[in-house]
XYZ file of C-alpha atoms in Angstrom:
296
model
C -43.216 16.063 -21.492
C -39.661 16.523 -22.840
C -36.423 16.842 -20.909
C -35.310 20.197 -19.531
C -32.590 22.062 -21.513
C -29.661 21.024 -19.234
C -30.845 17.498 -18.487
C -29.499 14.482 -20.411
C -31.987 12.658 -22.597
C -30.503 9.286 -21.622
C -31.754 8.590 -18.095
C -32.320 5.541 -15.916
C -34.048 3.574 -18.668
C -30.877 3.814 -20.759
C -28.673 2.819 -17.792
C -30.867 -0.172 -16.974
C -30.692 -1.259 -20.608
C -26.861 -1.273 -20.403
C -26.977 -3.311 -17.181
C -29.484 -5.767 -18.656
C -27.214 -6.351 -21.663
C -25.117 -8.742 -19.549
C -25.792 -12.305 -20.674
C -27.068 -15.242 -18.588
C -23.585 -16.758 -18.257
C -22.165 -13.703 -16.431
C -20.804 -14.897 -13.053
C -23.020 -13.637 -10.197
C -20.302 -11.624 -8.443
C -19.217 -9.987 -11.696
C -22.855 -9.184 -12.509
C -23.296 -7.550 -9.087
C -20.076 -5.519 -9.330
C -20.559 -4.387 -12.920
C -24.232 -3.493 -12.455
C -23.305 -1.278 -9.518
C -20.345 0.247 -11.369
C -22.442 1.053 -14.451
C -25.183 2.566 -12.303
C -22.806 4.733 -10.288
C -20.701 5.903 -13.225
C -23.788 6.820 -15.259
C -25.231 8.677 -12.256
C -21.875 10.433 -11.794
C -21.807 11.573 -15.439
C -25.349 12.912 -15.173
C -24.700 14.577 -11.789
C -21.639 16.537 -12.902
C -22.895 17.003 -16.492
C -19.698 15.422 -17.795
C -18.625 16.827 -21.154
C -17.014 14.954 -24.035
C -13.752 16.863 -23.503
C -13.690 15.950 -19.806
C -14.476 12.317 -20.555
C -11.649 12.202 -23.119
C -9.230 13.756 -20.606
C -10.144 10.941 -18.236
C -9.594 8.322 -20.937
C -6.188 9.814 -21.730
C -5.264 9.775 -18.027
C -6.158 6.070 -17.811
C -4.141 5.380 -20.974
C -1.090 7.146 -19.524
C -1.444 5.194 -16.290
C -1.221 1.951 -18.249
C 1.680 3.173 -20.357
C 3.706 4.082 -17.237
C 3.075 0.813 -15.385
C 5.565 -2.042 -15.546
C 7.033 -4.808 -13.366
C 8.660 -2.301 -11.001
C 6.094 0.517 -10.873
C 2.310 0.259 -10.667
C 0.948 3.658 -11.649
C -2.630 2.375 -11.607
C -2.219 1.426 -7.982
C -0.701 4.822 -7.242
C -3.680 6.536 -8.860
C -5.989 4.468 -6.638
C -3.867 5.473 -3.653
C -4.078 9.242 -4.129
C -7.888 9.158 -4.240
C -8.004 6.916 -1.155
C -9.472 3.915 -2.979
C -6.799 1.353 -2.056
C -6.968 2.354 1.632
C -10.768 1.988 1.559
C -10.586 -1.427 -0.141
C -7.856 -2.500 2.300
C -10.078 -1.550 5.239
C -13.068 -3.441 3.786
C -10.914 -6.519 3.189
C -9.206 -6.387 6.592
C -12.527 -6.006 8.418
C -14.005 -8.963 6.547
C -10.916 -11.103 7.164
C -10.766 -10.463 10.906
C -14.525 -10.990 11.237
C -14.306 -14.369 9.493
C -11.420 -15.338 11.767
C -13.605 -14.699 14.828
C -13.443 -11.942 17.421
C -13.295 -8.226 16.769
C -9.876 -8.256 15.153
C -8.158 -6.081 17.748
C -5.504 -8.742 18.370
C -4.526 -8.866 14.688
C -1.903 -6.438 13.395
C -3.652 -3.768 11.338
C -3.247 -3.848 7.583
C -2.244 -1.048 5.214
C -1.954 -0.679 1.451
C 0.622 -2.570 -0.634
C 1.654 0.533 -2.569
C 3.061 0.642 -6.120
C 6.700 -0.349 -5.481
C 6.531 -3.932 -4.161
C 8.519 -6.450 -6.210
C 7.678 -10.114 -6.753
C 11.333 -11.090 -7.160
C 12.686 -9.860 -3.809
C 15.447 -12.215 -2.613
C 15.401 -14.146 0.653
C 18.080 -13.011 3.113
C 19.613 -14.505 6.202
C 18.053 -13.535 9.532
C 20.078 -10.755 11.135
C 21.555 -9.508 7.843
C 21.230 -6.038 6.326
C 19.027 -4.844 3.484
C 21.009 -1.594 3.134
C 23.717 -1.979 0.482
C 23.979 1.695 -0.502
C 23.708 3.246 2.955
C 23.592 7.026 2.378
C 25.650 9.458 4.453
C 22.496 10.880 6.032
C 20.977 7.456 6.758
C 20.450 6.141 10.298
C 20.819 2.374 10.502
C 18.182 0.527 12.550
C 18.307 -2.954 14.043
C 14.730 -4.140 13.470
C 13.562 -7.342 15.099
C 10.492 -9.040 16.498
C 8.282 -12.099 16.369
C 5.496 -13.351 14.153
C 2.743 -14.626 16.449
C -0.736 -16.096 16.305
C -3.247 -13.404 17.219
C -5.096 -14.129 20.428
C -2.770 -16.872 21.696
C 0.673 -15.305 21.063
C 1.902 -18.681 19.807
C 5.154 -18.105 17.863
C 4.950 -18.957 14.178
C 8.066 -20.578 12.779
C 8.938 -20.554 9.080
C 6.836 -17.441 8.453
C 8.136 -15.039 5.809
C 8.568 -11.317 6.443
C 8.944 -9.382 3.190
C 10.261 -5.864 3.904
C 10.933 -2.926 1.592
C 11.523 0.804 1.965
C 12.720 3.923 0.157
C 16.154 5.414 0.718
C 16.689 8.838 2.289
C 16.527 10.488 -1.156
C 12.893 9.396 -1.363
C 13.480 6.767 -4.045
C 12.947 3.026 -4.090
C 15.799 1.148 -5.718
C 13.983 0.566 -9.029
C 13.555 4.346 -9.349
C 17.207 5.105 -8.656
C 20.083 3.990 -10.931
C 22.580 4.752 -8.136
C 21.160 2.029 -5.872
C 22.055 -1.627 -6.417
C 19.198 -3.875 -7.448
C 17.023 -5.021 -4.532
C 18.602 -2.476 -2.186
C 16.462 -1.945 0.924
C 14.455 -5.109 0.240
C 14.527 -8.583 1.671
C 12.467 -11.593 2.680
C 13.284 -13.056 6.093
C 12.117 -16.396 7.482
C 11.299 -16.747 11.180
C 13.134 -19.263 13.367
C 11.625 -21.905 15.661
C 10.627 -19.196 18.184
C 9.036 -16.992 15.522
C 11.904 -14.471 15.507
C 12.998 -12.339 12.578
C 15.762 -9.711 12.535
C 17.464 -7.386 10.064
C 19.272 -4.091 9.625
C 17.460 -1.366 7.672
C 17.291 2.434 7.545
C 15.189 4.706 9.686
C 12.563 5.723 7.123
C 12.178 9.291 5.951
C 9.217 11.037 4.269
C 9.194 11.279 0.492
C 7.019 12.721 -2.288
C 4.765 10.660 -4.524
C 6.366 10.699 -7.999
C 5.061 13.649 -9.989
C 6.326 12.451 -13.380
C 3.132 10.442 -13.914
C -0.609 11.087 -13.941
C -1.165 10.147 -10.276
C 1.255 12.754 -8.965
C 0.085 15.312 -11.486
C -3.515 14.769 -10.390
C -2.444 15.509 -6.804
C -0.949 18.786 -7.939
C -4.052 19.676 -9.970
C -6.151 19.142 -6.823
C -3.807 21.489 -4.899
C -2.734 18.737 -2.490
C 0.727 18.066 -1.077
C 2.521 14.994 -2.434
C 4.303 13.678 0.672
C 4.071 10.300 2.309
C 5.068 9.976 5.986
C 8.185 7.959 6.863
C 7.308 4.255 6.698
C 8.475 0.694 6.146
C 6.432 -1.860 4.173
C 5.810 -5.416 5.404
C 4.146 -8.407 3.774
C 3.957 -11.294 6.260
C 2.847 -14.842 5.466
C 2.606 -18.125 7.391
C 1.002 -21.395 6.362
C -2.516 -21.692 7.782
C -2.794 -17.938 8.455
C -4.179 -14.974 6.552
C -1.350 -13.022 4.867
C -0.871 -9.493 6.159
C 0.131 -6.473 4.076
C 0.930 -3.444 6.203
C 3.140 -0.421 6.795
C 4.679 0.920 9.980
C 5.112 4.679 10.423
C 7.554 6.834 12.378
C 5.386 8.386 15.081
C 7.430 11.607 15.002
C 7.041 12.265 11.266
C 5.376 15.605 10.489
C 3.287 14.007 7.725
C 1.862 11.278 9.966
C -1.628 12.780 10.011
C -1.636 14.085 6.434
C -0.534 11.141 4.327
C -1.044 11.840 0.617
C -2.440 8.304 0.136
C -4.455 8.076 3.410
C -2.776 4.846 4.606
C -1.847 5.771 8.203
C -3.583 4.045 11.110
C -2.830 5.075 14.691
C -1.965 1.535 15.735
C 0.751 1.321 13.065
C 2.885 4.193 14.392
C 6.171 3.091 15.994
C 9.063 4.657 17.895
C 12.687 4.167 16.922
C 14.765 3.884 20.095
C 18.514 4.408 20.710
C 20.355 1.059 20.577
C 21.088 -0.031 24.150
C 23.921 -2.507 23.577
C 27.075 -1.785 21.627
C 26.336 -2.434 18.005
C 28.719 -0.931 15.430
C 26.133 -1.426 12.675
C 23.151 0.412 14.140
C 22.484 3.447 16.316
C 18.740 2.785 16.561
C 16.510 -0.173 17.376
C 12.929 -1.114 16.579
C 11.142 -4.090 18.098
C 8.007 -4.939 16.151
C 5.860 -8.053 16.593
C 3.323 -9.100 13.966
C 0.051 -10.835 14.899
C -1.572 -13.018 12.230
C -5.127 -14.358 12.114
C -5.801 -18.005 11.369
C -7.239 -18.801 7.956
C -10.919 -19.685 7.933
């Protein structure tokens, strides 16, 4: 009995043949991942009756993603973000990490996606110094401080590093903006003997995902808004503890519950408070402690 007119000739037998083509030296984890990927992507093509033109459009999108990516912008990561993949993978990884550390993970600070604008070459800065070197006229300076602690015991962790980065009020990270000095609104801070870190930064503002590349253009094609809620990125590390990548979000931002990359978690929303003591550098204050899980 032949195939129906609108059914592909190449069915599960063909897909299994592709999976079975992997040789005996394929690492077990790679075999598992690739077998599942091949199965799902073949099923997807058959389900939507993918045409050659549509497949080629997808190939061209992937090519453009690679062509736009460099040391200061990861367009592939941004593409993963707008379809929610990085947030899903982050949640899978965070759940596994907290489970392996014991307990239900509620004491550990929640994770969030790295995003496409982290830089490997961010300089270390002195505790209590500022990361804002091109403070805009509409920017509100914040004194941000807190402790890095062991989850569950609240033991302060000295010599931990707190890598922080954010966009300016024009919605651009410094590598996107020729008017900002290099490494503006970035810094790595090391905690003192009591686990304290401190710095001056800007109150974050919402900004649009860049639409000059395929990720932003895909958002527009899907008739979705491009805005991210106001946030600050953190990457926190301490010897003997699981590193934490996260973001903290302004609880009053109108995009808090409609993030274009689906990264918001309720427990990561924060409130910026008026500065209580006289500080000529900052009108606002944010106290934020970070809880790290021990490594397995």
